[in-house]
Short mmCIF file of C-alpha atoms in Angstrom, two decimals:
data_model
loop_
_atom_site.label_atom_id
_atom_site.label_comp_id
_atom_site.label_asym_id
_atom_site.label_seq_id
_atom_site.Cartn_x
_atom_site.Cartn_y
_atom_site.Cartn_z
CA MET A 244 0.00 0.00 0.00
CA ALA A 245 1.36 3.40 -1.00
CA PRO A 246 1.90 5.95 1.76
CA GLY A 247 -0.86 8.50 2.22
CA ARG A 248 -0.63 12.19 1.47
CA ARG A 249 0.27 13.07 5.07
CA GLU A 250 3.16 10.57 5.17
CA ARG A 251 4.43 11.79 1.78
CA LYS A 252 4.37 15.41 3.00
CA LYS A 253 6.23 14.43 6.18
CA ALA A 254 8.86 12.61 4.12
CA MET A 255 9.23 15.60 1.78
CA THR A 256 9.64 18.01 4.71
CA ARG A 257 12.18 15.71 6.33
CA GLN A 258 14.14 15.48 3.08
CA ALA A 259 13.97 19.25 2.54
CA LEU A 260 15.39 19.82 6.02
CA ALA A 261 18.20 17.31 5.51
CA ASP A 262 19.04 18.74 2.06
CA ALA A 263 19.09 22.31 3.41
CA ALA A 264 21.33 21.24 6.29
CA TRP A 265 23.83 19.54 3.99
CA GLU A 266 23.90 22.49 1.62
CA LEU A 267 24.52 24.98 4.43
CA PHE A 268 27.02 22.77 6.30
CA LEU A 269 29.08 22.13 3.17
CA ALA A 270 29.06 25.81 2.21
CA ARG A 271 29.78 27.32 5.62
CA GLY A 272 30.83 24.55 7.98
CA TYR A 273 28.75 22.77 10.58
CA ASP A 274 29.58 25.11 13.46
CA ASN A 275 28.65 28.21 11.43
CA VAL A 276 25.03 27.18 10.76
CA THR A 277 22.10 27.45 13.15
CA VAL A 278 18.97 25.32 13.25
CA LYS A 279 16.99 28.51 12.56
CA GLU A 280 18.90 29.00 9.30
CA ILE A 281 18.27 25.39 8.30
CA ALA A 282 14.55 25.70 9.03
CA GLU A 283 14.36 28.93 7.03
CA ALA A 284 16.23 27.39 4.09
CA ALA A 285 13.74 24.50 4.08
CA ASP A 286 10.81 26.93 4.50
CA THR A 287 9.72 25.40 7.81
CA ALA A 288 9.57 26.44 11.44
CA VAL A 289 12.27 25.53 13.95
CA ALA A 290 9.61 23.53 15.84
CA THR A 291 8.98 21.52 12.66
CA LEU A 292 12.70 20.80 12.36
CA PHE A 293 12.78 19.43 15.92
CA ALA A 294 9.57 17.46 15.33
CA HIS A 295 11.33 15.62 12.50
CA PHE A 296 14.81 15.55 14.06
CA PRO A 297 14.40 15.62 17.86
CA ALA A 298 18.10 14.82 18.37
CA GLY A 299 18.97 18.18 16.81
CA LYS A 300 21.46 19.43 14.27
CA GLU A 301 23.63 16.30 14.15
CA ALA A 302 20.63 14.13 13.33
CA LEU A 303 19.99 16.17 10.19
CA VAL A 304 23.19 14.69 8.79
CA LEU A 305 23.30 11.27 10.42
CA ASP A 306 19.69 10.61 11.45
CA ASP A 307 19.26 7.54 13.66
CA SER A 308 20.62 4.01 13.72
CA THR A 309 17.79 2.44 11.67
CA GLU A 310 19.76 2.25 8.41
CA ARG A 311 22.88 1.10 10.18
CA ALA A 312 21.11 -1.69 12.08
CA ALA A 313 19.48 -2.86 8.84
CA SER A 314 22.85 -2.81 7.05
CA LEU A 315 24.55 -4.80 9.83
CA THR A 316 21.73 -7.33 9.69
CA THR A 317 22.12 -7.70 5.94
CA ALA A 318 25.91 -8.03 6.22
CA VAL A 319 25.65 -10.86 8.74
CA ARG A 320 22.59 -12.72 7.46
CA GLU A 321 23.38 -12.48 3.75
CA ARG A 322 27.07 -13.33 3.92
CA ALA A 323 28.31 -15.93 1.46
CA ASP A 324 28.64 -19.55 2.51
CA GLY A 325 31.89 -20.16 4.32
CA VAL A 326 32.33 -16.50 5.29
CA SER A 327 32.42 -15.92 9.04
CA ALA A 328 30.28 -13.23 10.62
CA LEU A 329 33.41 -11.31 11.64
CA ASP A 330 34.82 -11.47 8.10
CA ALA A 331 31.47 -10.23 6.78
CA LEU A 332 31.49 -7.37 9.29
CA HIS A 333 35.07 -6.49 8.40
CA ALA A 334 34.15 -6.35 4.70
CA PHE A 335 31.06 -4.31 5.54
CA PHE A 336 33.01 -1.64 7.41
CA ALA A 337 35.90 -1.67 4.92
CA ALA A 338 33.46 -0.80 2.13
CA ARG A 339 32.11 2.25 3.99
CA ALA A 340 33.61 5.64 4.67
CA PRO A 341 36.13 6.39 6.07
CA PHE A 342 37.77 3.18 4.82
CA ALA A 343 36.44 3.02 1.27
CA GLU A 344 38.51 4.59 -1.45
CA ASN A 345 37.34 6.32 -4.60
CA LEU A 346 34.14 7.67 -3.11
CA PRO A 347 32.11 9.98 -5.36
CA PRO A 348 33.31 13.57 -4.79
CA GLU A 349 30.06 14.78 -3.17
CA TYR A 350 30.01 11.82 -0.78
CA GLN A 351 33.69 12.40 0.04
CA ARG A 352 32.93 16.05 0.88
CA ARG A 353 30.22 14.88 3.25
CA MET A 354 32.52 12.34 4.90
CA ASP A 355 35.24 14.97 5.27
CA LEU A 356 32.74 17.27 6.98
CA ILE A 357 31.68 14.52 9.40
CA MET A 358 35.22 13.42 10.18
CA GLY A 359 36.44 16.99 10.55
CA THR A 360 33.64 18.10 12.87
CA PRO A 361 33.99 16.75 16.41
CA ALA A 362 30.25 17.03 17.17
CA LEU A 363 29.33 15.08 14.02
CA TRP A 364 32.03 12.46 14.56
CA ALA A 365 30.87 11.93 18.15
CA TYR A 366 27.25 11.65 17.04
CA ALA A 367 28.19 9.15 14.31
CA ARG A 368 29.83 7.01 16.98
CA THR A 369 26.72 7.28 19.17
CA VAL A 370 24.51 6.18 16.29
CA TRP A 371 26.72 3.15 15.63
CA ILE A 372 26.82 2.19 19.32
CA ALA A 373 23.01 2.30 19.32
CA CYS A 374 23.19 -0.81 17.10
CA HIS A 375 24.72 -2.81 19.97
CA ASP A 376 21.66 -4.92 20.83
CA THR A 377 20.96 -5.66 17.17
CA LEU A 378 24.52 -6.82 16.57
CA ALA A 379 24.69 -8.85 19.79
CA GLY A 380 21.48 -10.60 18.73
CA LEU A 381 22.89 -11.34 15.28
CA LEU A 382 26.07 -12.77 16.80
CA ALA A 383 23.96 -14.98 19.10
CA GLU A 384 22.05 -16.17 16.04
CA VAL A 385 25.32 -17.09 14.32
CA ALA A 386 26.54 -18.85 17.48
CA GLY A 387 23.31 -20.84 17.71
CA GLN A 388 22.20 -19.17 20.94
CA ALA A 389 18.71 -17.93 21.70
CA ASP A 390 20.09 -14.82 23.40
CA PRO A 391 23.52 -13.18 23.45
CA ASP A 392 25.67 -14.00 26.46
CA ASP A 393 28.04 -11.51 28.06
CA SER A 394 30.84 -12.49 25.69
CA LEU A 395 28.73 -11.69 22.62
CA HIS A 396 27.70 -8.36 24.10
CA VAL A 397 31.38 -7.55 24.56
CA LEU A 398 32.16 -8.65 21.00
CA ALA A 399 29.32 -6.54 19.60
CA ARG A 400 30.67 -3.49 21.39
CA TYR A 401 34.22 -4.16 20.19
CA VAL A 402 33.02 -4.52 16.60
CA LEU A 403 31.06 -1.27 16.77
CA GLU A 404 33.96 0.64 18.38
CA THR A 405 36.57 -0.72 15.96
CA PRO A 406 35.83 1.59 12.98
CA ASP A 407 36.02 4.67 15.19
CA LEU A 408 39.36 3.61 16.62
CA ALA A 409 40.80 2.43 13.30
CA ALA A 410 39.74 5.64 11.53
CA ALA A 411 42.03 7.61 13.83
CA ARG A 412 45.12 5.61 12.81
CA PRO A 413 47.49 6.75 10.02
CA ASP A 414 46.71 3.63 7.93
CA ARG A 415 42.98 3.22 8.54
CA LYS A 416 42.48 0.13 6.42
CA ALA A 417 45.43 -1.71 7.99
CA ALA A 418 44.22 -0.79 11.48
CA LEU A 419 40.73 -2.07 10.67
CA ALA A 420 42.13 -5.34 9.30
CA GLU A 421 44.39 -5.84 12.33
CA ALA A 422 41.53 -5.21 14.74
CA PHE A 423 39.29 -7.75 13.03
CA ASP A 424 42.14 -10.30 12.92
CA ARG A 425 42.46 -9.95 16.68
CA LEU A 426 38.71 -10.20 17.21
CA LYS A 427 38.64 -13.44 15.19
CA LYS A 428 41.35 -14.88 17.47
CA GLY A 429 39.31 -14.01 20.54
CA TRP A 430 36.05 -15.34 19.11
CA PRO A 431 37.00 -18.19 16.76
CA GLY A 432 34.10 -19.56 14.80
CA LEU A 433 32.29 -16.26 14.59
#
């Protein structure tokens, strides 16, 4: 069933706000743009902006963890036969910014903004960490357990922290690979 008029209008407003935020952030820098300016650029009220993005300015760029949780689920559940969950997760993160190379220029500009803005980088980490329960559940599924035990909760947290830590190293891709190699040694079979 197609979404109704009200849902389509909400989606259009949400997209207009996100587009206006990106345009302003890329032109002037994240710290030099107010939520009032974003709302005005999208022809909405500040209250409307917060109704769509209650987490504030950072959420306009990074939204919530819904897409990330869905992507993690796909990476683990749709991995090829013979590929471990940790290898699938390594490949998943390696294919995303900041580890992927040859990103389209507009996407690279966006990633540079996020990585160069402490508030955005911190929010990105928060959004990834919000996927903890989803990932722990997926790892339990792979391990044949009904629920994740403490060890799988720890592993889920390590996996979700690894990209943030590796991205800060001079050779990001090598740091990511080394971290996943060590995780596989600690959790063989996953």
